[in-house]
mmCIF file of C-alpha atoms and ligand atoms in Angstrom:
data_model
loop_
_atom_site.group_PDB
_atom_site.id
_atom_site.type_symbol
_atom_site.label_atom_id
_atom_site.label_comp_id
_atom_site.label_asym_id
_atom_site.label_seq_id
_atom_site.Cartn_x
_atom_site.Cartn_y
_atom_site.Cartn_z
ATOM 1 C CA MET A 1 26.976 -9.717 0.769
ATOM 2 C CA ASN A 2 26.411 -9.125 4.576
ATOM 3 C CA ASN A 3 22.882 -8.435 4.871
ATOM 4 C CA PHE A 4 19.826 -9.833 2.944
ATOM 5 C CA VAL A 5 16.305 -10.066 4.179
ATOM 6 C CA VAL A 6 13.702 -12.337 2.661
ATOM 7 C CA ALA A 7 10.078 -11.725 4.144
ATOM 8 C CA ILE A 8 7.613 -14.784 3.794
ATOM 9 C CA ASP A 9 4.177 -13.786 4.713
ATOM 10 C CA GLY A 10 0.952 -15.930 4.384
ATOM 11 C CA PRO A 11 -2.083 -17.436 5.947
ATOM 12 C CA ALA A 12 -1.908 -20.443 8.585
ATOM 13 C CA GLY A 13 -0.985 -23.699 6.687
ATOM 14 C CA SER A 14 0.342 -21.989 3.606
ATOM 15 C CA GLY A 15 3.808 -23.742 4.373
ATOM 16 C CA LYS A 16 5.664 -20.612 5.365
ATOM 17 C CA SER A 17 7.493 -21.960 8.144
ATOM 18 C CA SER A 18 8.506 -25.301 6.796
ATOM 19 C CA VAL A 19 9.654 -23.757 3.366
ATOM 20 C CA SER A 20 11.287 -20.841 5.088
ATOM 21 C CA LYS A 21 13.270 -23.382 7.408
ATOM 22 C CA GLU A 22 14.375 -25.529 4.453
ATOM 23 C CA VAL A 23 15.514 -22.404 2.302
ATOM 24 C CA ALA A 24 17.595 -21.011 5.012
ATOM 25 C CA LYS A 25 19.072 -24.405 5.589
ATOM 26 C CA ARG A 26 20.087 -24.779 2.135
ATOM 27 C CA LEU A 27 21.211 -21.155 1.571
ATOM 28 C CA GLY A 28 23.043 -20.630 4.965
ATOM 29 C CA PHE A 29 20.398 -17.929 6.192
ATOM 30 C CA THR A 30 18.947 -17.684 9.656
ATOM 31 C CA HIS A 31 15.146 -18.667 9.755
ATOM 32 C CA ILE A 32 12.994 -16.826 12.013
ATOM 33 C CA ASP A 33 9.536 -17.784 12.708
ATOM 34 C CA THR A 34 7.581 -14.981 14.104
ATOM 35 C CA GLY A 35 4.491 -17.109 14.439
ATOM 36 C CA ALA A 36 6.425 -18.970 17.238
ATOM 37 C CA MET A 37 6.874 -15.830 19.021
ATOM 38 C CA TYR A 38 3.249 -14.830 19.119
ATOM 39 C CA ARG A 39 2.496 -18.500 20.331
ATOM 40 C CA ALA A 40 4.951 -18.109 23.255
ATOM 41 C CA VAL A 41 3.060 -14.782 24.488
ATOM 42 C CA THR A 42 -0.004 -16.803 24.268
ATOM 43 C CA LEU A 43 1.408 -19.522 26.360
ATOM 44 C CA TYR A 44 2.554 -17.301 28.890
ATOM 45 C CA ALA A 45 -0.963 -15.292 29.014
ATOM 46 C CA LEU A 46 -2.734 -18.617 29.185
ATOM 47 C CA ARG A 47 -0.414 -19.774 32.249
ATOM 48 C CA LEU A 48 -1.227 -16.356 33.878
ATOM 49 C CA GLY A 49 -4.871 -17.188 33.369
ATOM 50 C CA ILE A 50 -5.640 -13.485 31.904
ATOM 51 C CA ASP A 51 -8.523 -12.365 29.593
ATOM 52 C CA LEU A 52 -6.756 -12.505 26.443
ATOM 53 C CA ASP A 53 -8.909 -9.946 24.947
ATOM 54 C CA ASP A 54 -8.159 -7.389 27.521
ATOM 55 C CA GLU A 55 -5.510 -5.091 26.533
ATOM 56 C CA ASN A 56 -4.825 -3.860 29.728
ATOM 57 C CA ALA A 57 -4.037 -7.206 30.982
ATOM 58 C CA TYR A 58 -0.596 -7.191 28.973
ATOM 59 C CA SER A 59 1.408 -5.184 31.318
ATOM 60 C CA PHE A 60 4.080 -7.940 31.843
ATOM 61 C CA ILE A 61 4.886 -7.757 27.869
ATOM 62 C CA ASN A 62 7.824 -5.437 28.124
ATOM 63 C CA ASP A 63 9.453 -7.834 30.744
ATOM 64 C CA LEU A 64 9.075 -10.809 28.594
ATOM 65 C CA SER A 65 11.943 -12.304 26.813
ATOM 66 C CA ILE A 66 11.153 -14.323 23.812
ATOM 67 C CA ILE A 67 13.937 -15.609 21.771
ATOM 68 C CA TYR A 68 13.667 -17.710 18.619
ATOM 69 C CA LYS A 69 16.854 -19.464 17.793
ATOM 70 C CA GLU A 70 17.998 -22.211 15.741
ATOM 71 C CA GLY A 71 14.514 -23.694 15.439
ATOM 72 C CA LYS A 72 13.692 -23.177 19.427
ATOM 73 C CA THR A 73 11.619 -20.745 20.941
ATOM 74 C CA PHE A 74 12.563 -19.624 24.583
ATOM 75 C CA LEU A 75 10.229 -17.819 26.820
ATOM 76 C CA ASN A 76 12.167 -16.227 29.790
ATOM 77 C CA GLY A 77 15.068 -18.866 29.070
ATOM 78 C CA GLU A 78 12.543 -21.942 29.022
ATOM 79 C CA ASP A 79 12.616 -23.882 25.985
ATOM 80 C CA VAL A 80 8.752 -23.897 25.117
ATOM 81 C CA SER A 81 9.008 -25.116 21.546
ATOM 82 C CA LYS A 82 6.712 -28.209 21.918
ATOM 83 C CA GLU A 83 4.290 -26.544 24.259
ATOM 84 C CA ILE A 84 3.452 -23.761 21.763
ATOM 85 C CA ARG A 85 2.353 -26.187 19.225
ATOM 86 C CA SER A 86 -0.650 -27.431 21.450
ATOM 87 C CA GLN A 87 -3.995 -27.308 20.238
ATOM 88 C CA GLU A 88 -4.846 -24.709 23.108
ATOM 89 C CA VAL A 89 -2.054 -22.281 22.118
ATOM 90 C CA THR A 90 -3.099 -22.611 18.380
ATOM 91 C CA ASN A 91 -6.592 -22.017 19.148
ATOM 92 C CA HIS A 92 -5.839 -18.647 21.044
ATOM 93 C CA ALA A 93 -2.869 -17.475 19.480
ATOM 94 C CA SER A 94 -4.803 -14.906 17.287
ATOM 95 C CA GLN A 95 -6.031 -13.018 20.598
ATOM 96 C CA PRO A 96 -2.704 -11.586 21.822
ATOM 97 C CA ALA A 97 -1.721 -11.091 18.155
ATOM 98 C CA ARG A 98 -4.679 -8.241 18.261
ATOM 99 C CA ILE A 99 -3.128 -6.233 21.127
ATOM 100 C CA ASN A 100 -0.815 -3.300 20.269
ATOM 101 C CA ALA A 101 1.430 -3.610 23.109
ATOM 102 C CA VAL A 102 2.037 -7.273 22.061
ATOM 103 C CA ARG A 103 2.942 -6.408 18.514
ATOM 104 C CA ASP A 104 5.044 -3.539 19.192
ATOM 105 C CA ARG A 105 7.145 -5.687 21.443
ATOM 106 C CA MET A 106 7.437 -8.548 18.921
ATOM 107 C CA VAL A 107 8.064 -6.001 16.090
ATOM 108 C CA TYR A 108 10.994 -4.914 18.376
ATOM 109 C CA PHE A 109 12.442 -8.425 18.967
ATOM 110 C CA GLN A 110 11.935 -9.144 15.064
ATOM 111 C CA ARG A 111 13.674 -6.017 13.958
ATOM 112 C CA GLU A 112 16.490 -6.855 16.394
ATOM 113 C CA SER A 113 16.937 -10.260 14.717
ATOM 114 C CA LEU A 114 17.161 -8.682 11.391
ATOM 115 C CA LYS A 115 20.381 -7.240 12.149
ATOM 116 C CA ILE A 116 22.017 -10.874 12.357
ATOM 117 C CA GLY A 117 22.890 -10.778 8.510
ATOM 118 C CA LYS A 118 21.223 -12.949 6.057
ATOM 119 C CA VAL A 119 17.625 -13.775 7.421
ATOM 120 C CA ILE A 120 14.670 -15.148 6.017
ATOM 121 C CA MET A 121 11.559 -14.310 8.494
ATOM 122 C CA ASP A 122 8.192 -15.759 7.986
ATOM 123 C CA GLY A 123 4.877 -14.331 9.522
ATOM 124 C CA ARG A 124 1.800 -12.124 8.543
ATOM 125 C CA ASP A 125 3.200 -8.665 8.582
ATOM 126 C CA ILE A 126 6.868 -9.098 7.690
ATOM 127 C CA GLY A 127 6.812 -7.600 4.316
ATOM 128 C CA THR A 128 4.224 -4.801 5.255
ATOM 129 C CA VAL A 129 5.357 -3.804 8.995
ATOM 130 C CA VAL A 130 8.355 -5.473 10.353
ATOM 131 C CA ALA A 131 10.854 -5.443 7.157
ATOM 132 C CA PRO A 132 9.334 -2.996 4.606
ATOM 133 C CA ASN A 133 12.677 -2.696 3.016
ATOM 134 C CA ALA A 134 13.152 -6.474 2.836
ATOM 135 C CA ASP A 135 15.287 -7.354 -0.133
ATOM 136 C CA LEU A 136 12.714 -9.953 -1.443
ATOM 137 C CA LYS A 137 9.176 -10.296 -0.160
ATOM 138 C CA VAL A 138 6.981 -13.429 -1.046
ATOM 139 C CA PHE A 139 3.533 -13.909 -0.044
ATOM 140 C CA LEU A 140 2.383 -17.702 0.009
ATOM 141 C CA THR A 141 -1.094 -18.700 -0.491
ATOM 142 C CA ALA A 142 -3.065 -22.035 -0.889
ATOM 143 C CA SER A 143 -6.681 -22.792 -0.783
ATOM 144 C CA ALA A 144 -8.184 -23.379 2.800
ATOM 145 C CA GLU A 145 -8.964 -26.829 1.786
ATOM 146 C CA VAL A 146 -5.548 -27.842 0.893
ATOM 147 C CA ARG A 147 -4.332 -26.100 4.028
ATOM 148 C CA ALA A 148 -6.729 -28.067 6.000
ATOM 149 C CA GLU A 149 -5.541 -31.363 4.256
ATOM 150 C CA ARG A 150 -1.759 -30.729 4.938
ATOM 151 C CA ARG A 151 -2.335 -29.882 8.598
ATOM 152 C CA CYS A 152 -4.371 -33.272 8.906
ATOM 153 C CA LYS A 153 -1.306 -35.099 7.468
ATOM 154 C CA GLU A 154 1.201 -33.311 9.642
ATOM 155 C CA ASN A 155 -1.188 -34.352 12.622
ATOM 156 C CA GLU A 156 -1.072 -37.712 11.452
ATOM 157 C CA LEU A 157 2.724 -38.086 11.129
ATOM 158 C CA LYS A 158 2.927 -36.749 14.638
ATOM 159 C CA GLY A 159 0.230 -39.232 15.783
ATOM 160 C CA ILE A 160 -2.173 -36.669 16.594
ATOM 161 C CA GLU A 161 -5.810 -37.448 15.784
ATOM 162 C CA SER A 162 -7.611 -34.764 13.772
ATOM 163 C CA ASN A 163 -10.708 -34.140 12.218
ATOM 164 C CA TYR A 164 -10.714 -32.700 8.662
ATOM 165 C CA ASP A 165 -13.845 -30.605 8.984
ATOM 166 C CA VAL A 166 -12.880 -29.188 12.272
ATOM 167 C CA ILE A 167 -9.655 -28.123 11.215
ATOM 168 C CA LEU A 168 -10.893 -26.541 7.898
ATOM 169 C CA LYS A 169 -13.528 -24.519 10.201
ATOM 170 C CA GLU A 170 -10.558 -23.403 12.399
ATOM 171 C CA ILE A 171 -8.376 -22.438 9.342
ATOM 172 C CA ILE A 172 -11.084 -20.299 7.767
ATOM 173 C CA GLU A 173 -11.880 -18.661 11.292
ATOM 174 C CA ARG A 174 -8.264 -17.902 11.926
ATOM 175 C CA ASP A 175 -7.826 -16.378 8.402
ATOM 176 C CA ARG A 176 -10.886 -14.231 9.073
ATOM 177 C CA LYS A 177 -9.542 -12.887 12.263
ATOM 178 C CA ASP A 178 -6.008 -12.544 10.955
ATOM 179 C CA SER A 179 -6.972 -10.618 8.055
ATOM 180 C CA THR A 180 -9.659 -8.359 9.473
ATOM 181 C CA ARG A 181 -7.727 -7.317 12.667
ATOM 182 C CA LYS A 182 -7.145 -3.333 12.876
ATOM 183 C CA ILE A 183 -3.389 -3.604 13.330
ATOM 184 C CA ALA A 184 -0.974 -5.256 10.890
ATOM 185 C CA PRO A 185 -3.757 -7.592 9.375
ATOM 186 C CA LEU A 186 -2.547 -10.395 7.127
ATOM 187 C CA LYS A 187 -2.177 -8.529 3.873
ATOM 188 C CA GLN A 188 0.173 -9.101 0.733
ATOM 189 C CA ALA A 189 2.813 -6.176 0.263
ATOM 190 C CA ASN A 190 2.501 -4.236 -2.713
ATOM 191 C CA ASP A 191 5.998 -5.319 -3.680
ATOM 192 C CA ALA A 192 5.438 -9.114 -2.693
ATOM 193 C CA ILE A 193 5.523 -11.813 -5.184
ATOM 194 C CA LEU A 194 2.485 -14.076 -4.749
ATOM 195 C CA VAL A 195 3.113 -17.807 -4.900
ATOM 196 C CA ASP A 196 0.091 -19.908 -4.881
ATOM 197 C CA THR A 197 1.141 -23.225 -3.505
ATOM 198 C CA THR A 198 -2.303 -25.143 -3.952
ATOM 199 C CA ASN A 199 -0.796 -27.456 -6.618
ATOM 200 C CA LEU A 200 2.667 -27.283 -5.671
ATOM 201 C CA SER A 201 4.867 -29.558 -3.697
ATOM 202 C CA ILE A 202 6.884 -28.307 -0.855
ATOM 203 C CA GLU A 203 10.173 -29.207 -3.172
ATOM 204 C CA GLU A 204 8.790 -27.009 -5.699
ATOM 205 C CA VAL A 205 7.888 -24.223 -3.350
ATOM 206 C CA ILE A 206 11.369 -24.237 -1.845
ATOM 207 C CA ASN A 207 13.053 -24.208 -5.554
ATOM 208 C CA LYS A 208 10.934 -21.188 -6.393
ATOM 209 C CA ILE A 209 12.062 -19.342 -3.391
ATOM 210 C CA ILE A 210 15.650 -20.192 -3.797
ATOM 211 C CA ASP A 211 15.462 -19.088 -7.652
ATOM 212 C CA LEU A 212 13.861 -15.773 -6.724
ATOM 213 C CA ILE A 213 16.489 -15.228 -4.053
ATOM 214 C CA ASN A 214 19.409 -15.878 -6.428
ATOM 215 C CA GLU A 215 17.580 -13.603 -8.933
ATOM 216 C CA ARG A 216 17.708 -11.018 -6.568
ATOM 217 C CA LEU A 217 21.373 -11.630 -5.658
ATOM 218 C CA GLY A 218 22.189 -11.644 -9.510
ATOM 219 C CA LYS A 219 23.349 -15.213 -9.482
HETATM 220 O O1 DC B 1 1.981 -18.787 12.044
HETATM 221 P P1 DC B 1 1.488 -19.381 13.246
HETATM 222 O O2 DC B 1 0.265 -20.062 13.292
HETATM 223 O O3 DC B 1 2.521 -19.942 14.161
HETATM 224 O O4 DC B 1 1.045 -17.792 14.053
HETATM 225 C C1 DC B 1 0.545 -17.904 15.287
HETATM 226 C C2 DC B 1 -0.601 -16.635 15.479
HETATM 227 O O5 DC B 1 0.386 -15.448 15.302
HETATM 228 C C3 DC B 1 -1.487 -16.353 14.387
HETATM 229 O O6 DC B 1 -2.880 -16.344 14.973
HETATM 230 C C4 DC B 1 -1.045 -15.239 13.584
HETATM 231 C C5 DC B 1 -0.072 -14.520 14.455
HETATM 232 N N1 DC B 1 0.857 -13.878 13.815
HETATM 233 C C6 DC B 1 0.965 -12.474 13.612
HETATM 234 O O7 DC B 1 -0.225 -11.918 13.911
HETATM 235 N N2 DC B 1 1.966 -11.899 12.972
HETATM 236 C C7 DC B 1 3.041 -12.633 12.745
HETATM 237 N N3 DC B 1 4.103 -11.734 12.085
HETATM 238 C C8 DC B 1 3.064 -13.952 12.885
HETATM 239 C C9 DC B 1 1.932 -14.405 13.480
#
């Protein structure tokens, strides 16, 4: 097997990235976190100080280099992996994600990386737009409350202070923005397998996805 693409989509906090990263590690796949790419554009736009909702302000997009490699995100060669996780970038990330030119450029980068071989890519539109022919599509969900709890715990571990009610509100707002935008909204592909992680541990989700991959591989 030279080429095998797994598309993992789902809302913020559904565990897509951590699950995809671990599945990739265990099976020897390359993991690509496409949210990190949208975050890198957001960081660049915030640094420039442009109006994030003005689609004419993104003329820089075709000269921008964004590379996601081995868990790190590079923006024009600079490692921005930490900065893209800041609260400011998180709060603004859904704005550039609504711009046509931004999505076209990201989809181009993402399709290029699918050529690597065995890839597990996570995002919002992987099964619907980026890789409609993926070998396996999974749509991960969890209740907004559980996702907010997980985000609080993650922050606690990182020593970041957080407020459950504020985080819950932000998650609900981001879900609304991501699923109601005109282009490539967050949506389950018709042929994606729905996995509700509300009552599952991360280990259970990882094992479920590994089972699904092995099933498709005929193992
Ligand atoms: O998954 P995340 O929180 O890192 O994503 C950051 C933002 O990028 C989020 O607002 C949704 C957007 N995004 C997207 O529109 N399409 C993707 N394939 C991945 C992320």
